[in-house]
Tab-separated table of C-alpha atoms and ligand atoms in Angstrom:
chain	number	residue	atom	x	y	z
A	1	MET	CA	8.765	-19.395	3.116
A	2	ILE	CA	7.720	-21.491	6.341
A	3	GLN	CA	8.298	-24.087	6.891
A	4	GLU	CA	6.039	-25.434	9.965
A	5	LEU	CA	3.476	-23.322	11.593
A	6	PRO	CA	4.070	-22.704	15.072
A	7	LYS	CA	1.561	-22.817	17.611
A	8	ILE	CA	-0.789	-18.963	17.024
A	9	SER	CA	-3.011	-19.112	20.484
A	10	THR	CA	-2.951	-15.101	19.965
A	11	SER	CA	-3.150	-12.851	17.145
A	12	LEU	CA	-0.277	-10.298	17.447
A	13	PHE	CA	-1.579	-6.898	17.699
A	14	PRO	CA	-4.494	-7.792	20.210
A	15	LYS	CA	-8.216	-7.520	18.839
A	16	SER	CA	-9.296	-5.592	21.665
A	17	ASP	CA	-6.443	-2.449	20.618
A	18	PHE	CA	-8.900	-2.476	17.902
A	19	PRO	CA	-13.093	-1.164	19.283
A	20	ASN	CA	-14.525	-1.947	15.570
A	21	LEU	CA	-13.160	-5.499	16.210
A	22	LEU	CA	-15.321	-6.180	19.026
A	23	THR	CA	-18.511	-4.893	16.221
A	24	ALA	CA	-20.487	-7.190	16.296
A	25	VAL	CA	-22.303	-7.959	12.710
A	26	ASN	CA	-24.706	-9.951	11.855
A	27	GLY	CA	-25.089	-10.780	15.115
A	28	GLN	CA	-22.085	-12.720	15.052
A	29	ALA	CA	-18.304	-11.431	16.044
A	30	LEU	CA	-16.530	-9.794	13.290
A	31	ALA	CA	-14.062	-11.778	11.011
A	32	TYR	CA	-12.530	-8.523	9.612
A	33	LEU	CA	-10.295	-10.034	6.684
A	34	ASP	CA	-10.884	-7.009	4.696
A	35	SER	CA	-7.924	-5.174	5.796
A	36	ALA	CA	-5.818	-4.703	2.144
A	37	ALA	CA	-9.329	-2.493	1.269
A	38	SER	CA	-8.700	-0.540	4.780
A	39	ALA	CA	-7.173	-1.547	7.288
A	40	GLN	CA	-8.646	-1.222	11.138
A	41	LYS	CA	-7.643	1.819	13.806
A	42	PRO	CA	-6.502	1.179	16.701
A	43	HIS	CA	-7.200	3.352	19.772
A	44	ALA	CA	-4.526	4.591	20.737
A	45	ALA	CA	-4.298	5.931	17.487
A	46	THR	CA	-7.711	7.767	17.642
A	47	GLU	CA	-7.624	8.775	20.566
A	48	ALA	CA	-4.104	10.960	20.359
A	49	THR	CA	-5.083	12.009	17.094
A	50	THR	CA	-8.290	13.157	18.983
A	51	ALA	CA	-6.303	14.508	21.850
A	52	PHE	CA	-4.546	16.456	19.516
A	53	VAL	CA	-7.393	18.349	17.760
A	54	GLU	CA	-9.142	19.013	20.433
A	55	HIS	CA	-6.390	20.637	22.465
A	56	GLN	CA	-2.597	20.922	19.844
A	57	TYR	CA	-4.790	22.081	16.730
A	58	ALA	CA	-3.614	25.018	14.192
A	59	ASN	CA	-3.401	25.295	10.584
A	60	VAL	CA	0.573	25.085	9.988
A	61	HIS	CA	3.672	26.510	8.295
A	62	ARG	CA	2.177	29.855	8.678
A	63	GLY	CA	1.404	30.993	12.437
A	64	VAL	CA	3.836	32.508	14.840
A	65	HIS	CA	1.851	31.401	17.850
A	66	THR	CA	2.252	29.125	20.138
A	67	LEU	CA	-0.532	26.500	18.358
A	68	SER	CA	0.478	26.812	15.405
A	69	GLN	CA	4.187	26.515	16.045
A	70	LEU	CA	2.511	23.341	18.081
A	71	ALA	CA	0.957	21.935	15.331
A	72	THR	CA	3.618	22.499	12.747
A	73	ASP	CA	6.234	20.655	14.899
A	74	ALA	CA	3.593	17.475	15.632
A	75	TYR	CA	2.787	16.929	12.294
A	76	GLU	CA	7.063	17.772	10.689
A	77	LEU	CA	7.579	15.382	13.477
A	78	VAL	CA	5.636	12.513	11.538
A	79	ARG	CA	8.548	13.064	8.066
A	80	ASP	CA	11.181	12.206	10.382
A	81	GLN	CA	9.158	9.029	11.349
A	82	VAL	CA	7.803	8.225	8.163
A	83	LYS	CA	12.076	8.913	6.983
A	84	VAL	CA	12.969	6.335	9.056
A	85	VAL	CA	10.363	3.663	7.639
A	86	LEU	CA	11.419	4.117	5.063
A	87	ASN	CA	15.338	4.642	5.323
A	88	ALA	CA	14.956	7.995	3.199
A	89	ALA	CA	19.080	9.518	2.552
A	90	ASP	CA	16.885	12.826	3.071
A	91	ARG	CA	13.279	14.060	5.563
A	92	ASN	CA	12.805	16.565	2.684
A	93	GLU	CA	12.144	13.117	-0.273
A	94	ILE	CA	8.673	12.723	1.733
A	95	ILE	CA	6.266	14.398	0.928
A	96	PHE	CA	2.648	13.398	2.551
A	97	THR	CA	-0.342	13.340	-0.024
A	98	LYS	CA	-4.000	11.835	0.557
A	99	GLY	CA	-3.374	8.307	-0.730
A	100	CYS	CA	-1.164	6.523	-2.778
A	101	THR	CA	-3.083	6.697	-5.598
A	102	GLU	CA	-3.456	10.895	-5.543
A	103	SER	CA	1.313	9.701	-5.026
A	104	ILE	CA	1.474	7.879	-8.391
A	105	ASN	CA	-0.839	10.928	-10.002
A	106	LEU	CA	1.782	13.026	-9.091
A	107	VAL	CA	4.525	11.322	-10.056
A	108	ALA	CA	2.852	10.886	-13.893
A	109	GLN	CA	2.203	14.653	-13.709
A	110	SER	CA	5.169	16.323	-12.920
A	111	PHE	CA	7.958	13.374	-13.628
A	112	ALA	CA	6.965	11.644	-16.472
A	113	ARG	CA	4.461	13.335	-18.637
A	114	PRO	CA	7.381	16.723	-19.443
A	115	LEU	CA	9.267	13.159	-20.020
A	116	LEU	CA	8.055	11.764	-22.214
A	117	GLN	CA	8.360	11.406	-25.643
A	118	PRO	CA	5.641	9.657	-28.355
A	119	GLY	CA	6.997	6.249	-28.681
A	120	ASP	CA	8.601	6.376	-24.950
A	121	GLU	CA	7.412	3.529	-23.491
A	122	ILE	CA	6.108	3.203	-19.404
A	123	LEU	CA	6.174	-0.865	-18.093
A	124	LEU	CA	4.084	-2.160	-15.613
A	125	THR	CA	3.293	-5.619	-14.445
A	126	GLU	CA	0.049	-7.561	-14.853
A	127	LEU	CA	-0.347	-7.629	-11.268
A	128	GLU	CA	-1.102	-3.735	-11.136
A	129	HIS	CA	-3.838	-2.078	-9.261
A	130	HIS	CA	-5.253	0.981	-11.475
A	131	SER	CA	-3.752	3.165	-9.358
A	132	ASN	CA	-0.749	2.212	-10.844
A	133	ILE	CA	-2.106	1.923	-14.359
A	134	VAL	CA	-4.615	4.666	-15.522
A	135	PRO	CA	-2.399	7.564	-14.071
A	136	TRP	CA	0.095	6.100	-16.625
A	137	GLN	CA	-1.614	5.541	-19.471
A	138	LEU	CA	-3.793	9.633	-18.933
A	139	ALA	CA	0.267	10.298	-18.712
A	140	ALA	CA	1.619	8.755	-22.286
A	141	GLU	CA	-2.058	9.678	-23.769
A	142	ALA	CA	-0.947	13.786	-23.457
A	143	SER	CA	2.696	13.023	-24.782
A	144	GLY	CA	1.802	9.464	-27.213
A	145	ALA	CA	4.105	6.710	-25.019
A	146	LYS	CA	2.834	3.245	-24.870
A	147	VAL	CA	1.958	0.939	-21.704
A	148	ILE	CA	2.966	-1.386	-21.812
A	149	ALA	CA	2.876	-5.172	-18.865
A	150	ALA	CA	5.010	-7.670	-17.979
A	151	ARG	CA	3.547	-11.050	-17.975
A	152	ILE	CA	2.886	-12.743	-14.505
A	153	HIS	CA	2.736	-16.819	-14.809
A	154	ASP	CA	-0.157	-18.504	-13.405
A	155	ASN	CA	0.454	-18.866	-9.611
A	156	GLY	CA	1.263	-15.277	-9.798
A	157	GLU	CA	4.892	-14.869	-9.716
A	158	LEU	CA	5.970	-12.344	-11.604
A	159	ASP	CA	7.754	-13.500	-15.096
A	160	LEU	CA	11.415	-11.743	-14.754
A	161	GLU	CA	12.177	-13.625	-18.421
A	162	ASP	CA	9.721	-11.440	-20.042
A	163	PHE	CA	9.740	-7.749	-17.455
A	164	LYS	CA	13.625	-8.098	-18.948
A	165	ALA	CA	12.678	-9.198	-22.455
A	166	LYS	CA	10.426	-6.075	-22.227
A	167	LEU	CA	12.758	-3.935	-20.659
A	168	ASN	CA	14.840	-2.060	-23.820
A	169	SER	CA	15.990	1.828	-24.285
A	170	ARG	CA	12.500	3.174	-25.227
A	171	THR	CA	11.478	2.785	-21.435
A	172	LYS	CA	11.127	6.226	-19.441
A	173	ILE	CA	9.622	4.727	-16.936
A	174	VAL	CA	9.244	1.098	-15.006
A	175	ALA	CA	6.214	1.316	-12.550
A	176	PHE	CA	4.951	-1.994	-9.882
A	177	THR	CA	3.761	-2.816	-7.011
A	178	HIS	CA	6.456	-4.592	-4.263
A	179	ILE	CA	3.681	-7.047	-2.873
A	180	SER	CA	-0.164	-7.369	-4.836
A	181	ASN	CA	-3.168	-6.279	-3.469
A	182	ALA	CA	-5.455	-9.667	-4.470
A	183	LEU	CA	-3.054	-12.086	-4.816
A	184	GLY	CA	-0.401	-11.480	-1.861
A	185	THR	CA	3.038	-12.124	-4.396
A	186	ILE	CA	6.237	-10.315	-3.142
A	187	LEU	CA	7.826	-8.901	-6.340
A	188	PRO	CA	11.965	-9.234	-6.645
A	189	ALA	CA	11.797	-5.193	-6.138
A	190	LYS	CA	15.638	-4.953	-5.490
A	191	GLU	CA	16.606	-7.355	-9.103
A	192	MET	CA	13.278	-5.803	-10.862
A	193	THR	CA	14.457	-1.468	-9.865
A	194	GLU	CA	18.365	-2.841	-10.821
A	195	MET	CA	17.534	-4.102	-14.313
A	196	ALA	CA	15.055	-0.964	-15.424
A	197	HIS	CA	17.926	1.411	-14.022
A	198	ALA	CA	21.147	-0.720	-16.463
A	199	PHE	CA	18.438	0.836	-18.978
A	200	GLY	CA	18.120	4.016	-17.526
A	201	ALA	CA	14.729	3.602	-16.250
A	202	THR	CA	12.780	5.676	-13.793
A	203	VAL	CA	11.547	3.153	-11.412
A	204	LEU	CA	8.185	4.057	-9.003
A	205	ILE	CA	7.640	1.386	-6.672
A	206	ASP	CA	3.582	0.819	-5.558
A	207	GLY	CA	3.976	0.452	-1.407
A	208	ALA	CA	0.043	0.596	-0.816
A	209	GLN	CA	0.487	-3.000	0.427
A	210	SER	CA	3.413	-3.169	1.397
A	211	GLY	CA	3.649	-1.400	4.448
A	212	PRO	CA	2.630	-2.750	6.944
A	213	HIS	CA	3.229	-5.735	5.684
A	214	ALA	CA	7.518	-5.283	5.340
A	215	ALA	CA	10.615	-3.931	6.264
A	216	ILE	CA	11.098	-1.235	3.418
A	217	ASP	CA	14.393	0.584	2.839
A	218	VAL	CA	14.246	2.215	-0.499
A	219	GLN	CA	18.204	2.409	-0.253
A	220	GLU	CA	18.908	-0.494	-0.477
A	221	ILE	CA	15.498	-1.300	-2.959
A	222	GLY	CA	17.194	2.000	-5.280
A	223	ALA	CA	13.507	3.175	-5.777
A	224	ASP	CA	13.099	6.568	-7.235
A	225	PHE	CA	9.767	7.113	-6.189
A	226	TYR	CA	7.716	4.611	-3.798
A	227	VAL	CA	4.197	5.430	-2.401
A	228	LEU	CA	2.601	4.386	0.198
A	229	SER	CA	-1.383	3.911	1.553
A	230	ILE	CA	-1.982	5.703	5.524
A	231	HIS	CA	-5.188	4.019	5.274
A	232	LYS	CA	-4.112	0.609	5.285
A	233	MET	CA	-1.158	0.636	7.287
A	234	TYR	CA	-3.537	0.769	10.083
A	235	GLY	CA	-3.922	4.696	9.683
A	236	PRO	CA	-6.743	7.697	8.993
A	237	THR	CA	-7.948	8.035	6.147
A	238	GLY	CA	-6.646	10.924	3.511
A	239	VAL	CA	-3.148	10.509	4.414
A	240	GLY	CA	-0.432	9.086	1.617
A	241	VAL	CA	3.782	9.012	1.341
A	242	LEU	CA	5.417	9.654	-2.313
A	243	TYR	CA	9.337	9.587	-1.588
A	244	GLY	CA	11.108	10.356	-4.443
A	245	LYS	CA	15.306	10.742	-4.648
A	246	LEU	CA	15.878	14.535	-3.454
A	247	ASN	CA	17.626	15.587	-7.584
A	248	LEU	CA	14.205	13.887	-8.653
A	249	LEU	CA	11.862	16.220	-6.486
A	250	GLU	CA	13.648	19.274	-6.590
A	251	ALA	CA	13.547	18.688	-10.505
A	252	MET	CA	10.022	18.530	-10.967
A	253	PRO	CA	7.539	20.978	-10.898
A	254	PRO	CA	5.029	21.686	-8.509
A	255	TYR	CA	2.041	19.095	-9.159
A	256	GLN	CA	-0.542	21.404	-7.814
A	257	GLY	CA	-0.737	25.639	-7.042
A	258	GLY	CA	-2.111	27.225	-3.626
A	259	GLY	CA	-1.100	28.228	-0.145
A	260	SER	CA	2.270	27.156	1.281
A	261	MET	CA	4.188	25.749	-1.845
A	262	ILE	CA	5.772	29.434	-2.591
A	263	ARG	CA	7.941	31.745	-2.306
A	264	SER	CA	6.969	35.154	-3.454
A	265	VAL	CA	3.632	35.047	-5.858
A	266	SER	CA	3.178	38.428	-8.058
A	267	PHE	CA	0.494	38.407	-11.585
A	268	GLU	CA	4.058	38.925	-13.536
A	269	GLU	CA	6.279	35.492	-11.945
A	270	THR	CA	5.480	32.833	-9.095
A	271	THR	CA	8.811	30.785	-7.119
A	272	PHE	CA	7.744	28.233	-5.781
A	273	ALA	CA	9.086	27.405	-2.250
A	274	GLU	CA	11.539	24.104	-1.247
A	275	LEU	CA	10.785	20.804	-0.279
A	276	PRO	CA	8.588	19.257	0.774
A	277	ALA	CA	5.759	22.382	0.358
A	278	LYS	CA	6.541	22.527	-3.275
A	279	PHE	CA	4.785	20.028	-3.402
A	280	GLU	CA	1.901	20.353	-0.300
A	281	ALA	CA	-0.209	23.096	-1.953
A	282	GLY	CA	-2.934	24.277	0.211
A	283	THR	CA	-3.605	22.850	3.793
A	284	PRO	CA	-2.560	19.155	4.458
A	285	ASN	CA	-4.325	16.379	6.397
A	286	ILE	CA	-2.952	17.745	9.785
A	287	ALA	CA	-4.924	15.979	12.238
A	288	GLY	CA	-4.482	12.485	9.598
A	289	VAL	CA	-0.522	12.914	9.337
A	290	VAL	CA	-0.343	13.490	13.195
A	291	GLY	CA	-2.510	10.307	13.624
A	292	LEU	CA	-0.681	8.120	11.038
A	293	GLY	CA	2.572	9.633	13.782
A	294	ALA	CA	0.827	8.097	16.375
A	295	THR	CA	-0.456	4.987	14.545
A	296	LEU	CA	3.468	4.050	13.977
A	297	ASP	CA	4.084	4.595	17.770
A	298	TYR	CA	1.746	1.914	18.078
A	299	ILE	CA	3.095	-0.181	15.834
A	300	ALA	CA	6.651	-0.052	16.819
A	301	GLY	CA	5.724	1.016	20.949
A	302	PRO	CA	7.055	4.030	22.249
A	303	ASN	CA	11.039	5.600	21.268
A	304	TRP	CA	11.203	2.821	18.463
A	305	ASN	CA	14.657	3.403	15.449
A	306	ARG	CA	14.623	1.557	12.673
A	307	ASP	CA	15.902	-1.163	13.882
A	308	SER	CA	12.978	-1.976	16.071
A	309	TRP	CA	10.857	-1.117	13.502
A	310	VAL	CA	12.297	-3.148	11.093
A	311	ARG	CA	12.218	-5.798	13.529
A	312	ARG	CA	8.462	-5.490	14.472
A	313	VAL	CA	7.019	-5.408	10.409
A	314	THR	CA	9.208	-8.352	9.932
A	315	GLU	CA	7.550	-10.029	12.925
A	316	ILE	CA	4.273	-8.675	11.018
A	317	GLY	CA	4.759	-9.666	7.917
A	318	ASN	CA	5.959	-13.539	9.045
A	319	TYR	CA	3.038	-14.338	11.757
A	320	GLU	CA	0.604	-12.760	8.784
A	321	ALA	CA	2.467	-15.359	7.269
A	322	VAL	CA	1.551	-18.337	8.873
A	323	VAL	CA	-1.979	-17.196	9.265
A	324	ARG	CA	-1.609	-17.495	5.673
A	325	GLU	CA	-0.672	-20.925	5.640
A	326	TYR	CA	-2.972	-22.342	8.063
A	327	GLY	CA	-5.890	-20.058	5.955
A	328	VAL	CA	-5.141	-21.932	2.690
A	329	SER	CA	-4.796	-24.852	3.790
A	330	GLN	CA	-8.228	-25.178	5.883
A	331	LEU	CA	-9.489	-23.793	1.956
A	332	ALA	CA	-7.886	-26.048	0.535
A	333	GLU	CA	-10.318	-28.827	2.270
A	334	ILE	CA	-13.061	-27.338	0.310
A	335	GLU	CA	-13.777	-29.056	-2.621
A	336	GLY	CA	-14.299	-26.953	-5.642
A	337	LEU	CA	-12.375	-23.860	-4.154
A	338	SER	CA	-9.232	-22.423	-6.536
A	339	VAL	CA	-6.859	-20.921	-4.260
A	340	TYR	CA	-5.498	-18.118	-6.905
A	341	GLY	CA	-1.557	-17.064	-6.136
A	342	ASP	CA	0.674	-19.285	-5.030
A	343	ALA	CA	4.024	-17.812	-5.242
A	344	GLU	CA	7.517	-18.891	-4.293
A	345	GLU	CA	7.021	-14.895	-2.091
A	346	MET	CA	3.377	-14.576	-0.521
A	347	ALA	CA	2.125	-11.950	1.835
A	348	GLY	CA	-1.225	-12.747	3.814
A	349	ILE	CA	-3.966	-12.693	0.925
A	350	ILE	CA	-6.248	-15.330	-0.325
A	351	SER	CA	-7.756	-14.510	-3.283
A	352	PHE	CA	-9.967	-17.809	-4.280
A	353	THR	CA	-12.976	-18.802	-6.511
A	354	LEU	CA	-15.801	-21.394	-5.130
A	355	LYS	CA	-16.623	-23.078	-7.739
A	356	THR	CA	-20.689	-22.777	-8.348
A	357	VAL	CA	-20.635	-19.731	-6.162
A	358	HIS	CA	-20.550	-16.755	-7.684
A	359	PRO	CA	-17.508	-14.298	-5.626
A	360	HIS	CA	-20.064	-11.621	-4.879
A	361	ASP	CA	-22.285	-14.190	-3.204
A	362	LEU	CA	-19.893	-16.297	-1.720
A	363	GLY	CA	-19.183	-12.401	-0.138
A	364	THR	CA	-23.041	-12.176	1.237
A	365	ILE	CA	-22.980	-15.418	2.424
A	366	LEU	CA	-20.353	-14.813	4.497
A	367	ASP	CA	-20.931	-11.126	5.920
A	368	GLN	CA	-24.177	-13.133	7.339
A	369	HIS	CA	-21.352	-15.081	8.910
A	370	GLY	CA	-20.163	-11.964	10.847
A	371	VAL	CA	-16.787	-12.521	7.993
A	372	ALA	CA	-16.071	-9.729	5.872
A	373	VAL	CA	-14.209	-10.289	2.477
A	374	ARG	CA	-13.805	-8.270	-0.168
A	375	ALA	CA	-15.401	-10.404	-3.519
A	376	GLY	CA	-14.225	-8.499	-7.017
A	377	HIS	CA	-11.712	-7.801	-9.845
A	378	HIS	CA	-9.717	-5.085	-6.596
A	379	CYS	CA	-9.512	-2.876	-8.912
A	380	CYS	CA	-7.123	-5.038	-10.640
A	381	GLN	CA	-9.196	-5.949	-13.605
A	382	PRO	CA	-6.085	-6.817	-16.635
A	383	LEU	CA	-5.234	-8.962	-13.134
A	384	MET	CA	-8.561	-10.701	-13.349
A	385	LYS	CA	-8.904	-11.176	-17.442
A	386	ARG	CA	-5.300	-13.075	-16.980
A	387	LEU	CA	-6.450	-15.368	-14.692
A	388	GLY	CA	-9.867	-16.136	-16.226
A	389	VAL	CA	-12.237	-14.935	-14.049
A	390	PRO	CA	-14.056	-11.292	-13.498
A	391	ALA	CA	-13.380	-11.537	-9.452
A	392	THR	CA	-12.219	-13.357	-6.373
A	393	ALA	CA	-13.107	-13.745	-3.150
A	394	ARG	CA	-9.987	-12.129	-0.804
A	395	ALA	CA	-9.623	-12.533	2.733
A	396	SER	CA	-6.767	-10.545	3.296
A	397	ILE	CA	-4.610	-10.647	6.649
A	398	ALA	CA	-3.560	-7.882	8.945
A	399	ALA	CA	-1.617	-8.206	12.432
A	400	TYR	CA	-5.570	-8.259	14.256
A	401	ASN	CA	-5.257	-11.809	13.176
A	402	ASP	CA	-5.599	-14.969	13.898
A	403	LEU	CA	-6.112	-18.964	13.996
A	404	GLU	CA	-9.678	-18.235	14.399
A	405	ASP	CA	-10.589	-16.101	11.702
A	406	MET	CA	-9.373	-18.649	9.336
A	407	ASP	CA	-11.392	-21.148	10.701
A	408	ARG	CA	-14.305	-19.178	10.710
A	409	LEU	CA	-13.702	-18.321	7.257
A	410	ALA	CA	-13.433	-21.931	6.132
A	411	SER	CA	-16.324	-22.942	7.859
A	412	ALA	CA	-18.904	-19.847	6.092
A	413	VAL	CA	-17.720	-20.411	2.831
A	414	ILE	CA	-18.344	-24.529	3.996
A	415	ALA	CA	-21.824	-23.192	4.878
A	416	ALA	CA	-22.389	-20.667	1.406
A	417	LYS	CA	-21.360	-24.506	-0.557
A	418	GLU	CA	-24.095	-26.184	1.358
A	419	ILE	CA	-26.180	-23.701	0.159
A	420	PHE	CA	-25.754	-23.608	-3.205
A	421	ALA	CA	-25.276	-27.068	-3.836
B	501	7TS	N1	-2.324	-0.229	-4.879
B	501	7TS	C1	-2.101	-0.852	-4.538
B	501	7TS	C2	-1.604	-2.068	-4.481
B	501	7TS	C3	-3.505	-0.751	-4.215
B	501	7TS	O1	-3.530	-1.930	-2.931
B	501	7TS	C4	-4.307	0.079	-3.556
B	501	7TS	C5	-5.567	0.208	-2.626
B	501	7TS	C6	-3.717	1.442	-4.106
B	501	7TS	C7	-2.754	0.904	-5.013
B	501	7TS	C8	-4.417	2.903	-4.416
B	501	7TS	O2	-4.556	3.202	-2.863
B	501	7TS	P1	-4.770	4.582	-2.091
B	501	7TS	O3	-3.722	5.393	-1.111
B	501	7TS	O4	-5.617	5.473	-3.349
B	501	7TS	O5	-6.292	3.593	-1.674
B	501	7TS	N2	-5.159	-1.378	-2.584
B	501	7TS	C9	-7.384	-1.570	-2.263
B	501	7TS	C10	-8.002	-2.860	-2.190
B	501	7TS	O6	-7.256	-3.903	-2.676
B	501	7TS	N3	-9.242	-3.121	-2.651
B	501	7TS	O7	-8.833	-1.859	-2.162
B	501	7TS	C11	-8.349	-0.988	-2.297
C-alpha cells in the first residue's frame, strides 16, 4: 500500500517514446487512460519490428536457407525471454498463441474438456473477464460439468472464505484473474493456488492485466497454467502467451492441427511434434513475436535479466499505484462520483460512475476533452451485475501516464457533470 505520495514530475515511460500519445484528439493533447483495453506501442519496438520484417523476414522452423534460420532464431529468442519474464522452469513451457483468449480456450478444450466428467466443477470468481468464463462454459457444456464462481466483497476484494468453501473434491479446474481488468483488485494468487491444489484441482491464472504491471513468478505461485495478453503489455496485437507445466502440456492433445505441429503425416496416422511446436500449428505471428521481444527490451532496457526485469516491473507497478492514488484523491472531490474497488491490494485501474451521467455519455464527453477512457461492462457482465451497475467508466493507468493525466481526467469529469446538471 502507498503510504504517502512521492512527487512525480514526469511519467516513468516518456510519452515521447510512444508516437500515438502525441496525437491530438479533438484538438486536445491526448490523455490516454485506456491501456487495459490495449496499451500504446513504443516506437523503439515498432521500429525494431519493421527492421526485422524488412531485412530478416522469412517463415520459421521450415527452411534451411539463411533468412529462415535468422527468423527462427529471432522468434525462438523471444521464447527464452518470456521464460525469464514468467520464471518458467523450461522454455518448452512457453507457447505462443494469438492472445490471452486463445490461450484460455486452448486449455479449456485440450486440458479441461477431456478431463471433465458430469458433476465436476470449475471454480471461477465474480471478477472474471468473459474470456475466463465462456471457454469454461463451453468445456462444461460438452462434459456435463458445472461452472461456479467465488463471491467478492463489496469493495472488490475476493471473499477468500467463500472461495475456500466452494472448493471440494469435485473441483477439477480453478481459474481466476491475477489482477481485475475492471476494478484493479490484485488477487492472492499463490494462496489461492495452494488452496486449490489441496483439493487436487488444476489452476489457470489469467495474467492479461498483470503482465505489464507486476512481477510474475509461475514457479513461486505454483500455477499450472498462466496466460498473458501481449497487446496489453505494450506489445503487438495478435500475440498471446500460454505457460503450462511441462508434464501437463506433454499429456495434452493438440488444440489445432496443421503444419509445424506434426512429426509425420499419412492418411492413416499422424504423429505430433514435441513441445512447444505441438501447440503452434500453422505459420505463427512471426513479426508479432519478434515485436514482443523488442517490447520487452524497451520495458527492461538492454541486456536485461530476471533480476532487472523484476526490479523494472515492480517499479512500474508501484509507480502506477501512486498515479492511481492521486487520481482517486482528485475524483473523490467530485460530489456524486463513486469509485468501485477499494481492496487492500489495488493496481492502476479506476472504475467509477457519476450519479447523473451514464458512463457512455461520460466517456463521450471525456473524449471531447482528449481524455480516453473505456465506458461499458469491460467484458465483465457478471461483475457489473454483482456491483449493481450496467456499466462503469474506467481509467486504466500505464507507465506513460502521469499526474497531469489524472488532473485532466478530473476536470473533464467536472465538465461532464456541469453539462448534465
Ligand atoms: N482477461 C482479462 C483479465 C483481460 O483484461 C482481457 C482483455 C482478456 C482476458 C482478453 O485478452 P486478449 O489478449 O484476448 O485480448 N481486456 C480488455 C479490457 O479490459 N478492455 O478491452 C480488453
